[in-house]
Short mmCIF file of C-alpha atoms in Angstrom, two decimals:
data_model
loop_
_atom_site.label_atom_id
_atom_site.label_comp_id
_atom_site.label_asym_id
_atom_site.label_seq_id
_atom_site.Cartn_x
_atom_site.Cartn_y
_atom_site.Cartn_z
CA MET A 3 11.55 -11.43 -19.12
CA LEU A 4 9.80 -13.29 -15.96
CA ILE A 5 11.36 -16.42 -14.85
CA GLU A 6 8.64 -16.87 -11.66
CA PHE A 7 6.40 -15.60 -9.77
CA ARG A 8 5.73 -16.06 -6.30
CA PHE A 9 2.75 -14.88 -4.11
CA ARG A 10 1.33 -15.40 -0.04
CA ASN A 11 -1.55 -14.88 2.07
CA TYR A 12 -3.16 -12.45 -0.28
CA ARG A 13 -6.82 -12.19 -1.05
CA SER A 14 -8.14 -15.96 -1.29
CA PHE A 15 -5.01 -17.13 -1.83
CA LYS A 16 -3.16 -18.03 2.26
CA ASP A 17 -0.77 -20.82 1.39
CA GLU A 18 2.10 -19.83 -1.25
CA ALA A 19 1.21 -19.78 -5.00
CA VAL A 20 4.16 -19.98 -7.98
CA LEU A 21 3.44 -19.36 -11.67
CA SER A 22 6.76 -20.54 -13.19
CA MET A 23 7.58 -19.67 -17.08
CA GLU A 24 10.35 -21.91 -16.52
CA ALA A 25 9.74 -24.57 -19.37
CA THR A 26 9.90 -28.51 -18.65
CA GLY A 27 11.18 -30.63 -21.44
CA LEU A 28 8.51 -31.36 -23.80
CA SER A 29 8.82 -31.73 -27.45
CA ALA A 30 5.80 -29.79 -28.67
CA PHE A 31 6.74 -26.01 -30.19
CA LYS A 32 10.46 -26.17 -28.88
CA GLY A 33 10.97 -22.86 -31.65
CA CYS A 34 8.54 -20.90 -29.11
CA LEU A 35 10.59 -21.02 -26.29
CA ILE A 36 12.87 -17.93 -25.03
CA PRO A 37 16.20 -18.87 -24.40
CA CYS A 38 17.35 -17.20 -20.95
CA GLY A 39 20.79 -19.02 -19.81
CA SER A 40 20.90 -22.13 -19.25
CA ILE A 41 17.02 -22.32 -19.31
CA LYS A 42 14.33 -21.41 -21.81
CA LEU A 43 11.24 -19.55 -20.96
CA LEU A 44 7.58 -19.89 -21.45
CA PRO A 45 5.97 -17.09 -23.85
CA GLY A 46 2.86 -17.49 -22.53
CA ALA A 47 0.74 -19.11 -19.85
CA ALA A 48 -3.09 -19.64 -19.60
CA ILE A 49 -4.62 -19.36 -16.43
CA TYR A 50 -8.28 -21.83 -16.14
CA GLY A 51 -10.86 -22.05 -12.97
CA LYS A 52 -14.27 -21.63 -12.39
CA ASN A 53 -16.18 -18.33 -11.50
CA GLY A 54 -14.94 -17.17 -8.19
CA GLY A 55 -11.96 -20.13 -7.78
CA GLY A 56 -8.90 -17.30 -7.66
CA LYS A 57 -7.40 -16.86 -11.00
CA SER A 58 -8.35 -13.22 -11.22
CA ASN A 59 -6.38 -12.97 -7.55
CA VAL A 60 -3.30 -14.03 -9.31
CA ILE A 61 -3.44 -11.05 -11.71
CA ARG A 62 -4.53 -8.82 -9.22
CA ALA A 63 -1.67 -10.06 -6.68
CA PHE A 64 0.83 -9.16 -9.74
CA TRP A 65 -0.87 -5.83 -10.33
CA LEU A 66 -0.42 -4.93 -6.84
CA ALA A 67 2.71 -5.62 -6.36
CA VAL A 68 3.98 -4.13 -9.45
CA GLN A 69 1.96 -0.49 -8.87
CA PHE A 70 3.42 -0.72 -5.26
CA ILE A 71 6.60 -1.13 -6.14
CA ARG A 72 6.47 1.81 -8.95
CA ASN A 73 5.02 4.01 -6.60
CA ALA A 74 5.64 3.41 -2.99
CA GLN A 75 8.10 6.27 -2.56
CA ARG A 76 5.59 8.46 -3.97
CA THR A 77 2.03 7.53 -2.53
CA GLN A 78 3.30 6.48 0.53
CA HIS A 79 3.23 9.07 3.08
CA GLU A 80 3.27 9.01 6.98
CA LYS A 81 -0.07 7.46 7.85
CA ALA A 82 -0.96 5.64 4.38
CA ALA A 83 -1.46 2.18 4.59
CA VAL A 84 -0.02 -0.39 2.83
CA PRO A 85 -2.66 -1.41 -0.29
CA VAL A 86 -2.10 -5.00 0.45
CA VAL A 87 -5.25 -7.64 1.18
CA PRO A 88 -4.81 -10.91 2.99
CA PHE A 89 -6.53 -13.82 3.42
CA MET A 90 -9.30 -13.09 5.73
CA LEU A 91 -11.04 -16.52 6.22
CA ASN A 92 -8.71 -17.33 9.13
CA ASP A 93 -8.19 -16.65 12.38
CA THR A 94 -4.06 -15.81 11.80
CA SER A 95 -3.76 -15.23 8.50
CA ARG A 96 -5.54 -11.42 8.54
CA ASN A 97 -3.07 -10.75 10.97
CA GLU A 98 0.13 -12.04 9.54
CA PRO A 99 1.98 -10.41 6.41
CA THR A 100 1.30 -10.87 2.84
CA GLU A 101 4.02 -11.86 0.65
CA PHE A 102 5.79 -11.40 -3.39
CA THR A 103 8.52 -12.54 -4.70
CA PHE A 104 10.08 -11.77 -8.31
CA GLU A 105 12.58 -13.80 -11.00
CA TYR A 106 13.69 -11.89 -13.70
CA THR A 107 16.04 -10.44 -16.24
CA VAL A 108 16.71 -7.42 -17.48
CA ASP A 109 19.31 -6.30 -20.13
CA ASN A 110 20.52 -10.28 -19.80
CA ILE A 111 20.97 -9.44 -15.65
CA LYS A 112 18.89 -11.49 -13.41
CA TYR A 113 17.25 -10.15 -10.63
CA TRP A 114 15.44 -11.73 -7.48
CA TYR A 115 13.46 -9.20 -5.54
CA THR A 116 10.91 -9.99 -2.96
CA PHE A 117 9.15 -8.14 0.01
CA GLU A 118 6.40 -8.61 2.91
CA ALA A 119 4.09 -6.04 4.06
CA THR A 120 1.16 -6.05 6.43
CA ARG A 121 -1.08 -2.89 5.94
CA GLU A 122 1.04 -1.19 8.60
CA ARG A 123 4.55 -1.13 7.53
CA ILE A 124 7.15 -3.22 5.44
CA VAL A 125 8.20 -6.75 7.55
CA LYS A 126 10.69 -7.74 5.28
CA GLU A 127 12.42 -6.77 1.68
CA ALA A 128 15.31 -7.93 -0.20
CA LEU A 129 16.74 -7.68 -3.79
CA TYR A 130 19.74 -9.77 -5.49
CA HIS A 131 20.79 -9.64 -8.87
CA ALA A 132 23.54 -11.51 -10.65
CA PRO A 133 25.53 -9.06 -13.17
CA LYS A 134 28.50 -11.52 -13.66
CA GLY A 135 26.74 -15.33 -13.36
CA GLN A 136 27.12 -14.67 -9.44
CA LYS A 137 23.91 -14.16 -7.27
CA ALA A 138 24.70 -11.09 -4.91
CA LEU A 139 23.40 -9.33 -2.44
CA VAL A 140 22.13 -6.02 -2.95
CA PHE A 141 20.20 -5.07 -0.21
CA SER A 142 18.29 -6.84 2.46
CA ARG A 143 16.14 -5.74 5.28
CA GLU A 144 13.94 -6.75 8.75
CA GLY A 145 11.66 -4.11 9.97
CA GLN A 146 13.80 -0.98 9.69
CA SER A 147 17.07 -2.95 10.02
CA PHE A 148 19.12 -3.06 6.68
CA ASN A 149 22.13 -4.98 5.32
CA PHE A 150 24.38 -4.07 2.70
CA THR A 151 27.34 -5.22 0.99
CA GLU A 152 28.32 -2.93 -1.08
CA ASP A 153 27.92 1.13 -1.07
CA LYS A 154 27.23 0.85 2.52
CA SER A 155 27.45 4.19 3.54
CA ARG A 156 25.59 5.70 1.15
CA ARG A 157 23.09 3.12 1.35
CA LYS A 158 22.86 3.79 4.81
CA LEU A 159 21.66 7.18 4.31
CA ILE A 160 18.67 6.28 1.73
CA SER A 161 18.09 3.98 4.34
CA GLU A 162 17.38 6.66 6.92
CA ALA A 163 14.38 8.40 4.28
CA VAL A 164 12.71 5.18 4.56
CA ALA A 165 9.59 4.94 6.76
CA GLU A 166 8.43 1.96 7.07
CA ASN A 167 5.64 1.89 5.13
CA GLN A 168 7.47 2.59 1.70
CA LEU A 169 9.90 0.22 0.10
CA PHE A 170 13.28 0.99 0.23
CA PHE A 171 13.85 -0.42 -3.22
CA SER A 172 11.50 2.59 -4.17
CA VAL A 173 13.24 5.22 -2.47
CA ALA A 174 16.69 3.95 -3.51
CA CYS A 175 15.84 4.44 -7.09
CA THR A 176 14.64 8.47 -6.45
CA MET A 177 18.44 8.77 -5.35
CA ASN A 178 19.52 7.42 -8.38
CA ASP A 179 21.16 3.97 -6.09
CA ILE A 180 22.19 2.74 -9.59
CA ASN A 181 21.43 -1.29 -8.94
CA CYS A 182 17.83 -0.31 -7.67
CA VAL A 183 17.49 1.88 -10.67
CA LYS A 184 18.90 -0.92 -12.52
CA ALA A 185 16.55 -3.65 -11.10
CA MET A 186 13.76 -1.18 -11.64
CA LYS A 187 13.72 -0.89 -15.28
CA TRP A 188 11.57 -4.00 -15.64
CA PHE A 189 9.08 -3.14 -13.19
CA ARG A 190 8.49 0.50 -14.76
CA GLU A 191 9.00 -0.19 -18.55
CA GLN A 192 8.28 -3.62 -19.18
CA ILE A 193 5.07 -4.32 -17.53
CA PHE A 194 1.96 -4.43 -18.95
CA PHE A 195 -1.54 -4.48 -17.98
CA SER A 196 -5.02 -4.21 -20.50
CA ARG A 197 -8.16 -5.29 -18.08
CA ASP A 198 -9.25 -2.59 -15.21
CA TYR A 199 -10.57 -3.12 -12.31
CA ALA A 200 -12.91 -1.37 -9.68
CA ASP A 201 -9.79 -0.99 -7.31
CA ILE A 202 -7.36 -0.29 -10.21
CA PRO A 203 -6.02 3.23 -11.17
CA ARG A 204 -7.66 4.31 -14.78
CA GLN A 205 -3.91 5.42 -15.68
CA LEU A 206 -2.63 1.61 -16.41
CA LEU A 207 -4.13 2.11 -20.18
CA ASP A 208 -2.48 5.01 -20.43
CA TYR A 209 -0.60 4.57 -23.44
CA SER A 210 -0.61 7.75 -24.77
CA ASN A 211 3.13 8.52 -25.05
CA ASP A 212 3.10 4.86 -27.79
CA THR A 213 3.76 6.17 -30.78
CA ASN A 214 2.76 3.46 -32.32
CA MET A 215 -0.81 3.44 -30.46
CA LEU A 216 -3.34 4.56 -33.33
CA LYS A 217 -1.54 2.48 -35.79
CA ALA A 218 -2.22 -0.35 -33.54
CA ILE A 219 -5.56 0.34 -33.01
CA SER A 220 -6.24 0.52 -36.29
CA ASP A 221 -4.39 -2.77 -37.58
CA TYR A 222 -6.02 -4.82 -34.82
CA ALA A 223 -9.58 -3.22 -36.09
CA LYS A 224 -9.03 -4.15 -39.75
CA ALA A 225 -8.17 -7.59 -38.07
CA ALA A 226 -11.24 -7.64 -35.45
CA ASP A 227 -13.62 -7.19 -38.74
CA PHE A 228 -12.89 -8.20 -42.10
CA GLY A 229 -15.26 -5.57 -43.30
CA ILE A 230 -13.17 -2.54 -41.89
CA GLU A 231 -10.89 -1.27 -44.55
CA ASP A 232 -9.07 1.57 -42.75
CA MET A 233 -9.33 3.95 -39.65
CA GLN A 234 -9.28 7.92 -39.56
CA PHE A 235 -8.39 9.23 -36.13
CA GLU A 236 -9.27 13.19 -35.16
CA ILE A 237 -7.83 14.85 -32.33
CA ASP A 238 -9.05 18.10 -30.90
CA SER A 239 -10.91 18.11 -34.77
CA LYS A 240 -7.73 17.30 -36.33
CA GLU A 241 -7.00 14.60 -38.21
CA ILE A 242 -4.45 12.79 -37.23
CA ASP A 243 -2.27 10.12 -39.75
CA GLU A 244 -1.71 6.71 -38.54
CA GLY A 245 1.81 7.22 -39.15
CA LEU A 246 2.12 10.04 -36.86
CA GLU A 247 5.21 10.08 -34.53
CA PHE A 248 3.77 12.04 -31.27
CA PRO A 249 6.22 14.78 -29.97
CA ARG A 250 8.25 13.90 -26.95
CA ASP A 251 6.65 16.58 -24.69
CA ILE A 252 2.60 15.59 -25.65
CA PRO A 253 0.50 18.52 -24.87
CA GLU A 254 -1.66 17.13 -21.46
CA GLY A 255 -4.65 17.88 -22.81
CA ILE A 256 -3.75 15.50 -25.66
CA LYS A 257 -2.46 13.02 -23.83
CA GLU A 258 -5.56 12.96 -21.15
CA ALA A 259 -8.01 13.01 -24.20
CA LEU A 260 -5.67 9.65 -25.80
CA THR A 261 -6.03 7.79 -22.53
CA GLN A 262 -10.04 8.96 -22.07
CA PHE A 263 -9.85 7.04 -25.37
CA MET A 264 -8.88 4.07 -24.73
CA HIS A 265 -10.61 3.50 -21.51
CA VAL A 266 -14.03 4.43 -23.64
CA LEU A 267 -12.86 1.80 -26.15
CA SER A 268 -12.99 -0.85 -23.51
CA GLU A 269 -16.38 0.13 -22.31
CA THR A 270 -19.71 -1.45 -23.27
CA SER A 271 -22.08 0.27 -21.83
CA ASN A 272 -24.70 2.92 -23.31
CA ASN A 273 -22.64 5.95 -21.80
CA SER A 274 -19.32 4.53 -23.47
CA GLU A 275 -21.02 5.33 -26.65
CA SER A 276 -22.09 8.86 -25.76
CA ARG A 277 -18.68 9.59 -24.58
CA LEU A 278 -17.57 8.25 -27.80
CA LYS A 279 -19.41 10.66 -29.25
CA LEU A 280 -18.48 13.56 -27.49
CA GLY A 281 -14.88 12.63 -26.69
CA GLN A 282 -12.32 15.16 -28.14
CA VAL A 283 -10.61 11.87 -30.14
CA LYS A 284 -12.85 10.39 -33.14
CA ALA A 285 -11.95 7.42 -34.41
CA THR A 286 -13.92 6.26 -37.90
CA SER A 287 -14.09 3.06 -39.33
CA LEU A 288 -14.25 3.05 -43.31
CA HIS A 289 -16.46 0.01 -44.54
CA PRO A 290 -16.58 -0.72 -48.63
CA GLY A 291 -19.82 -0.34 -50.24
CA MET A 292 -21.55 0.21 -53.16
CA GLY A 293 -22.74 3.88 -54.37
CA ASP A 294 -25.74 3.92 -56.81
CA ASP A 295 -23.64 3.96 -59.10
CA GLY A 296 -22.67 0.77 -59.07
CA THR A 297 -19.31 1.35 -58.28
CA SER A 298 -17.39 0.73 -54.71
CA HIS A 299 -17.04 3.33 -52.25
CA LEU A 300 -15.23 3.26 -49.00
CA TYR A 301 -18.39 4.78 -46.09
CA PRO A 302 -17.40 6.44 -42.96
CA LEU A 303 -19.09 4.41 -39.18
CA ASP A 304 -18.69 6.28 -35.80
CA LEU A 305 -16.36 3.89 -33.79
CA SER A 306 -19.49 3.82 -31.55
CA GLU A 307 -21.25 1.67 -34.08
CA GLU A 308 -18.83 -1.00 -34.27
CA SER A 309 -19.26 -4.33 -32.36
CA ASP A 310 -18.17 -4.58 -28.74
CA GLY A 311 -15.72 -7.33 -30.00
CA THR A 312 -14.27 -5.02 -32.38
CA ARG A 313 -13.57 -2.50 -29.74
CA LYS A 314 -12.10 -4.79 -27.32
CA LEU A 315 -9.48 -6.01 -29.48
CA MET A 316 -8.89 -2.20 -30.07
CA SER A 317 -8.50 -1.19 -26.75
CA VAL A 318 -6.19 -4.15 -25.68
CA ALA A 319 -4.09 -3.23 -29.15
CA PRO A 320 -1.46 -0.99 -27.58
CA ALA A 321 -1.29 -3.17 -24.51
CA ILE A 322 0.30 -6.35 -27.09
CA GLU A 323 2.22 -4.04 -29.35
CA SER A 324 4.09 -2.11 -26.67
CA THR A 325 4.83 -5.27 -24.93
CA LEU A 326 5.95 -7.13 -28.21
CA GLN A 327 8.28 -4.01 -29.06
CA LYS A 328 9.69 -4.14 -25.87
CA GLY A 329 10.33 -7.96 -24.94
CA GLY A 330 8.03 -6.89 -21.78
CA VAL A 331 5.36 -8.80 -19.82
CA LEU A 332 1.41 -8.68 -20.54
CA LEU A 333 -1.57 -9.89 -17.98
CA ILE A 334 -4.88 -9.73 -19.16
CA ASP A 335 -8.09 -10.80 -17.10
CA GLU A 336 -10.51 -12.68 -19.16
CA ILE A 337 -8.79 -12.41 -22.65
CA GLU A 338 -11.73 -13.70 -23.79
CA ARG A 339 -14.43 -11.11 -23.06
CA GLU A 340 -16.41 -9.74 -26.01
CA LEU A 341 -13.91 -11.61 -28.20
CA HIS A 342 -14.43 -14.53 -30.94
CA PRO A 343 -12.13 -17.38 -29.98
CA MET A 344 -10.48 -16.79 -33.10
CA LEU A 345 -9.18 -13.20 -31.80
CA VAL A 346 -8.43 -15.21 -28.77
CA ASP A 347 -5.95 -17.74 -30.97
CA TYR A 348 -5.01 -14.14 -32.79
CA ILE A 349 -3.64 -12.94 -29.96
CA VAL A 350 -2.10 -15.71 -28.66
CA ALA A 351 -0.21 -16.85 -31.42
CA LYS A 352 1.96 -13.33 -31.93
CA PHE A 353 3.65 -14.51 -28.83
CA GLN A 354 3.92 -17.84 -29.61
CA SER A 355 5.62 -16.92 -32.90
CA LYS A 356 9.28 -15.84 -33.10
CA ASP A 357 8.43 -13.57 -36.31
CA SER A 358 5.81 -11.84 -34.58
CA ASN A 359 7.77 -11.85 -30.89
CA PRO A 360 11.75 -11.65 -31.98
CA LYS A 361 12.00 -10.04 -28.56
CA GLY A 362 11.13 -12.71 -26.38
CA ALA A 363 7.42 -11.11 -25.07
CA GLN A 364 5.36 -12.73 -22.56
CA ILE A 365 1.76 -13.17 -22.29
CA ILE A 366 -0.36 -14.44 -18.64
CA PHE A 367 -3.69 -14.47 -18.85
CA THR A 368 -7.22 -16.25 -17.57
CA THR A 369 -9.65 -17.63 -19.56
CA HIS A 370 -12.28 -19.84 -19.87
CA ASN A 371 -12.08 -20.58 -23.30
CA THR A 372 -11.21 -24.24 -23.59
CA GLU A 373 -10.26 -24.20 -27.30
CA LEU A 374 -6.99 -23.36 -26.29
CA MET A 375 -6.86 -26.68 -24.31
CA ASN A 376 -6.58 -28.08 -27.95
CA MET A 377 -2.47 -27.90 -28.03
CA GLU A 378 -2.83 -26.22 -31.61
CA LEU A 379 -1.19 -23.45 -29.54
CA LEU A 380 0.16 -23.80 -26.35
CA ARG A 381 2.03 -26.15 -24.85
CA LYS A 382 1.17 -28.34 -21.53
CA ASP A 383 3.19 -26.51 -18.99
CA GLN A 384 1.67 -23.44 -20.37
CA ILE A 385 -1.65 -24.58 -19.05
CA TYR A 386 -2.38 -23.45 -15.27
CA PHE A 387 -5.38 -24.04 -13.21
CA ALA A 388 -6.62 -22.00 -9.93
CA ASP A 389 -9.19 -23.37 -7.76
CA LYS A 390 -10.87 -22.75 -4.51
CA GLU A 391 -12.19 -25.17 -1.50
CA ARG A 392 -15.91 -24.64 -0.47
CA GLU A 393 -15.15 -25.31 2.83
CA THR A 394 -11.81 -23.13 3.59
CA GLY A 395 -12.64 -20.50 0.75
CA LEU A 396 -8.46 -21.31 0.06
CA SER A 397 -7.64 -20.92 -3.38
CA GLU A 398 -4.32 -22.82 -4.91
CA LEU A 399 -2.69 -22.65 -8.30
CA TYR A 400 -0.93 -25.52 -9.68
CA SER A 401 0.09 -26.40 -13.45
CA ILE A 402 -1.00 -29.56 -15.88
CA SER A 403 2.60 -30.22 -15.54
CA GLU A 404 1.73 -31.85 -12.05
CA PHE A 405 -0.53 -34.04 -13.84
CA SER A 406 0.75 -37.20 -15.52
CA THR A 407 -0.62 -37.12 -18.71
CA LYS A 408 0.06 -38.56 -21.61
CA THR A 409 1.16 -36.66 -24.80
CA THR A 410 -1.56 -38.06 -26.75
CA GLU A 411 -4.32 -37.70 -24.07
CA ASN A 412 -7.04 -35.11 -24.56
CA ILE A 413 -6.49 -31.85 -22.24
CA ARG A 414 -9.58 -30.42 -23.06
CA LYS A 415 -12.33 -33.47 -22.13
CA GLY A 416 -9.97 -34.26 -19.43
CA TYR A 417 -10.34 -30.81 -18.14
CA LEU A 418 -14.39 -30.55 -18.94
CA LEU A 419 -15.46 -33.75 -17.32
CA GLY A 420 -13.30 -32.76 -14.19
CA LYS A 421 -10.35 -34.42 -14.30
CA TYR A 422 -7.64 -31.19 -13.08
CA GLY A 423 -10.40 -29.83 -10.90
CA ALA A 424 -11.18 -26.06 -11.33
CA THR A 425 -14.30 -26.49 -13.08
CA PRO A 426 -17.82 -25.37 -11.72
CA ASP A 427 -19.52 -28.07 -9.11
CA VAL A 428 -23.33 -28.12 -11.05
CA GLU A 429 -25.30 -30.44 -11.94
CA ILE A 430 -27.02 -30.25 -15.56
CA GLU A 431 -30.24 -31.08 -16.08
CA GLU A 432 -30.78 -34.05 -18.44
CA VAL A 433 -32.59 -32.88 -21.83
CA GLU A 434 -34.88 -35.45 -23.74
#
């Protein structure tokens, strides 16, 4: 579970930004909170802000750090640049390191992991854990100088294999350092992203190893469109039952087909329509209709005939269900894109309810959907804002908890009136 994420000097954020999932002392919706030692964690956080204000960069920062942590050993060859993007609208910051810090728990152990990097090298890095409740150092690093408190000889050997553009954390996991492997589990198995970016590899939507993927797609399709009674799937011309248990070693061709299917599902271009029809995975929705004899029948429609909203909900379904099943963290940029506000409520409510979220999964999303500010699903401490200064181009991230708001205050109205910032500065013509 995520306790806190911090980052600094990344894209539009020059100064440190903090996204805390620790609940405040509010009395609202206490039942949705996740116990974590002596504190309670939030099951979700909504980030609001104007277009270009920086809210998507919060998701991007999280994504970049996680992807680099997962892959630094495998992808960072000798001359590879570290994929950080510092704040560029300043003479100083463009040459300073970008910093990421995670505080989280996995298997009931608390961890703190941080690294700072420029495009050329890792400047600092450290991992702490608390297996017995007391914070203890696993390793720390400044440049190519390393510090260890345990397994010193073994970790010194590992450090000699770490290049200046690689993370010790990632390399140590490949060499089976047990404490690093335990800490890495959260990054590799319990963090999910649902939205593609132009600069994000396509494997982000690869849920082809998830045995519940097709069932989740079918269930969410029925939720999105009351006219869908059932779904049928064919992979490489073979009909697949929804309850199929995929084999442990799925053939690469099938994995590629399922992965491609997931990407096309989330696209709305004309090209995606033709690719759905020509792909190896064929999905057909069954709708009720009336036959010539006056009796009810189920009629098939190609998935390409379904609405963008139906397909969007189906495309995020595997990520949602994977997160709920594993108790992980799901990050979604623009959750309401192509979705009716009630379907956004449907997704958020799954994380807010202990019935559908018994393992303490969390969702972090950006949105323009102000209906969620009515406080019928979320607590006030679950609302964040991202805003950017026009003069400097600097973004900042802040919680509504930083404002003195009465329990009875209309948060949505206050936001639309500009009380909390993070709204577009536009003049709307008066209509007579």
